[in-house]
């Protein structure tokens, strides 16, 4: 882990962050679903590539460890909001996903008492994000008419249900990690 800021993986995360408002505009403004799907798929590819390239190019960084999950969360929240506003997903999905992030954010003060600002991303969290990043384009595609839309809707909901379940399961595991850290790591002195 380095203190480098300018790396290829970090650039991919920044691009993903910049695509958040583009996606929202495409979905809520002109309803250009085909372009929104391309943006969403590109975001999914960059999410996969940033971690893979960070390890392969030895460009893991402190900034990247924060930037990647923030980009993931913001993109997921934006997509959830956009799909809810278009009435593609029900209100309870639009509520339950952000609630998990609020829950995890509430754990940060406990982490800070032990000198941490975040926990490392684990496989379950990445699998949940991947499931949701598969679900959202399929649900958007499923908003149309015809056989392809019907199939996309079915597969989209399958990925969404698994993604939401894994998303919350990962959140619970993070909470257990924080609990274990609180029990095994001494408190650090508060900064003045």
Coordinates of C-alpha atoms in Angstrom, one line a residue:
X1 CA 0.0 0.0 0.0
X2 CA 1.5 3.3 -1.1
X3 CA 0.6 7.0 -0.6
X4 CA 0.5 7.5 -4.4
X5 CA -2.5 9.4 -5.6
X6 CA -2.1 9.3 -9.4
X7 CA -2.4 5.7 -10.4
X8 CA -4.3 3.9 -13.2
X9 CA -6.7 2.3 -10.7
X10 CA -7.4 5.6 -9.0
X11 CA -8.1 7.2 -12.4
X12 CA -10.6 4.5 -13.2
X13 CA -12.4 5.1 -9.8
X14 CA -12.5 8.9 -10.6
X15 CA -13.9 8.2 -14.0
X16 CA -16.6 6.0 -12.3
X17 CA -17.4 8.9 -9.9
X18 CA -17.7 11.3 -12.8
X19 CA -20.1 9.0 -14.6
X20 CA -22.6 9.1 -11.6
X21 CA -24.3 12.3 -12.7
X22 CA -24.1 11.3 -16.4
X23 CA -26.0 8.1 -15.6
X24 CA -28.6 10.0 -13.6
X25 CA -29.1 12.5 -16.3
X26 CA -29.5 9.8 -19.0
X27 CA -32.0 7.8 -16.9
X28 CA -34.1 10.7 -15.5
X29 CA -33.7 13.4 -18.2
X30 CA -34.1 12.2 -21.7
X31 CA -34.6 8.6 -20.6
X32 CA -31.8 7.4 -23.0
X33 CA -31.8 3.9 -21.5
X34 CA -29.4 2.4 -24.1
X35 CA -26.7 5.0 -23.3
X36 CA -27.4 4.6 -19.6
X37 CA -26.9 0.9 -19.9
X38 CA -23.5 1.5 -21.6
X39 CA -22.5 3.9 -18.8
X40 CA -23.6 1.3 -16.2
X41 CA -21.7 -1.5 -18.0
X42 CA -18.6 0.7 -18.3
X43 CA -18.8 1.4 -14.6
X44 CA -19.0 -2.3 -13.8
X45 CA -15.9 -3.0 -16.0
X46 CA -13.9 -0.1 -14.3
X47 CA -15.0 -1.5 -10.9
X48 CA -13.5 -4.9 -11.9
X49 CA -10.4 -3.4 -13.5
X50 CA -9.4 -0.9 -10.8
X51 CA -8.8 -3.7 -8.2
X52 CA -7.2 -6.1 -10.7
X53 CA -4.9 -3.5 -12.1
X54 CA -4.0 -2.2 -8.6
X55 CA -2.7 -5.6 -7.7
X56 CA -1.1 -6.5 -11.1
X57 CA 0.7 -3.1 -11.5
X58 CA 1.5 -2.9 -7.8
X59 CA -0.5 0.4 -7.6
X60 CA -2.5 -0.3 -4.5
X61 CA -2.8 2.9 -2.5
X62 CA -4.4 4.4 0.5
X63 CA -6.4 6.7 -1.6
X64 CA -7.5 3.9 -3.8
X65 CA -8.6 1.8 -0.8
X66 CA -11.0 4.7 0.1
X67 CA -11.9 5.9 -3.4
X68 CA -13.0 2.5 -4.9
X69 CA -15.6 1.7 -2.3
X70 CA -16.8 5.3 -2.2
X71 CA -17.2 5.2 -6.0
X72 CA -19.1 1.9 -5.7
X73 CA -21.4 3.2 -3.1
X74 CA -22.2 6.4 -4.9
X75 CA -22.8 4.6 -8.1
X76 CA -25.1 2.1 -6.5
X77 CA -27.0 4.9 -4.7
X78 CA -27.4 6.9 -7.9
X79 CA -28.6 3.8 -9.8
X80 CA -31.0 2.9 -7.0
X81 CA -32.4 6.5 -7.0
X82 CA -32.7 6.6 -10.7
X83 CA -34.5 3.3 -11.0
X84 CA -36.8 4.1 -8.1
X85 CA -37.7 7.5 -9.7
X86 CA -38.5 5.7 -12.9
X87 CA -40.6 3.1 -10.9
X88 CA -38.4 0.2 -12.1
X89 CA -37.7 -0.9 -8.5
X90 CA -40.0 -0.5 -5.5
X91 CA -39.5 1.9 -2.7
X92 CA -38.3 -0.8 -0.2
X93 CA -35.3 -1.7 -2.4
X94 CA -34.5 2.1 -2.7
X95 CA -34.6 2.2 1.1
X96 CA -32.9 -1.0 2.1
X97 CA -29.7 -0.6 0.1
X98 CA -28.8 2.9 1.4
X99 CA -29.7 1.8 5.0
X100 CA -26.9 -0.7 4.9
X101 CA -24.4 2.1 4.0
X102 CA -25.8 4.3 6.8
X103 CA -25.4 1.3 9.2
X104 CA -21.8 0.8 8.1
X105 CA -21.1 4.6 8.3
X106 CA -22.3 4.5 12.0
X107 CA -19.5 2.1 12.7
X108 CA -16.7 4.5 11.6
X109 CA -16.5 6.3 15.0
X110 CA -15.8 3.0 16.7
X111 CA -13.1 2.2 14.1
X112 CA -11.5 5.6 14.8
X113 CA -11.1 4.8 18.5
X114 CA -8.8 2.0 17.4
X115 CA -6.9 4.1 14.8
X116 CA -8.7 2.9 11.7
X117 CA -10.8 4.9 9.2
X118 CA -12.2 1.9 7.4
X119 CA -11.9 -1.9 7.1
X120 CA -10.5 -3.6 4.1
X121 CA -12.9 -4.6 1.4
X122 CA -13.7 -8.4 1.6
X123 CA -14.8 -10.8 -1.1
X124 CA -18.4 -10.9 0.1
X125 CA -18.7 -7.1 -0.3
X126 CA -17.2 -7.3 -3.8
X127 CA -19.6 -10.2 -4.7
X128 CA -22.6 -8.2 -3.5
X129 CA -21.5 -5.2 -5.5
X130 CA -21.0 -7.3 -8.6
X131 CA -24.4 -8.9 -8.2
X132 CA -26.0 -5.4 -8.0
X133 CA -24.0 -4.2 -10.9
X134 CA -25.4 -7.1 -13.0
X135 CA -28.9 -6.6 -11.6
X136 CA -29.3 -2.9 -12.4
X137 CA -28.6 -2.9 -16.1
X138 CA -30.8 -6.0 -16.5
X139 CA -33.7 -4.3 -14.6
X140 CA -33.3 -1.2 -16.7
X141 CA -33.3 -3.3 -19.9
X142 CA -36.3 -5.2 -18.4
X143 CA -38.3 -1.9 -18.4
X144 CA -39.0 -2.4 -22.1
X145 CA -41.3 -4.6 -24.0
X146 CA -40.7 -8.0 -25.6
X147 CA -39.0 -11.3 -24.8
X148 CA -35.6 -9.8 -24.2
X149 CA -37.1 -7.3 -21.7
X150 CA -39.1 -10.1 -20.0
X151 CA -35.9 -12.2 -19.6
X152 CA -33.8 -9.3 -18.5
X153 CA -36.4 -8.5 -15.8
X154 CA -36.4 -12.0 -14.5
X155 CA -32.6 -12.3 -14.4
X156 CA -32.3 -8.7 -13.1
X157 CA -34.5 -9.5 -10.1
X158 CA -32.6 -12.7 -9.5
X159 CA -29.3 -10.8 -9.3
X160 CA -31.0 -8.0 -7.3
X161 CA -32.3 -10.4 -4.6
X162 CA -29.0 -12.1 -4.3
X163 CA -27.1 -8.8 -4.4
X164 CA -29.3 -7.2 -1.7
X165 CA -28.9 -10.3 0.5
X166 CA -25.1 -10.4 0.0
X167 CA -24.9 -6.6 0.5
X168 CA -26.5 -6.9 3.9
X169 CA -24.7 -10.1 4.8
X170 CA -21.4 -8.3 4.0
X171 CA -22.6 -5.4 6.2
X172 CA -23.2 -7.7 9.1
X173 CA -19.8 -9.3 8.6
X174 CA -18.2 -5.8 8.7
X175 CA -20.0 -5.2 12.0
X176 CA -18.6 -8.4 13.4
X177 CA -15.1 -7.4 12.2
X178 CA -15.6 -4.0 14.0
X179 CA -16.7 -5.8 17.2
X180 CA -13.7 -8.1 17.1
X181 CA -11.4 -5.2 16.5
X182 CA -12.9 -3.4 19.4
X183 CA -12.2 -6.4 21.6
X184 CA -8.7 -7.1 20.5
X185 CA -7.2 -3.7 19.6
X186 CA -6.3 -1.1 22.3
X187 CA -7.8 2.3 22.1
X188 CA -5.6 5.0 20.5
X189 CA -5.1 8.4 22.0
X190 CA -7.4 11.0 20.7
X191 CA -5.9 13.7 18.6
X192 CA -6.1 17.3 19.8

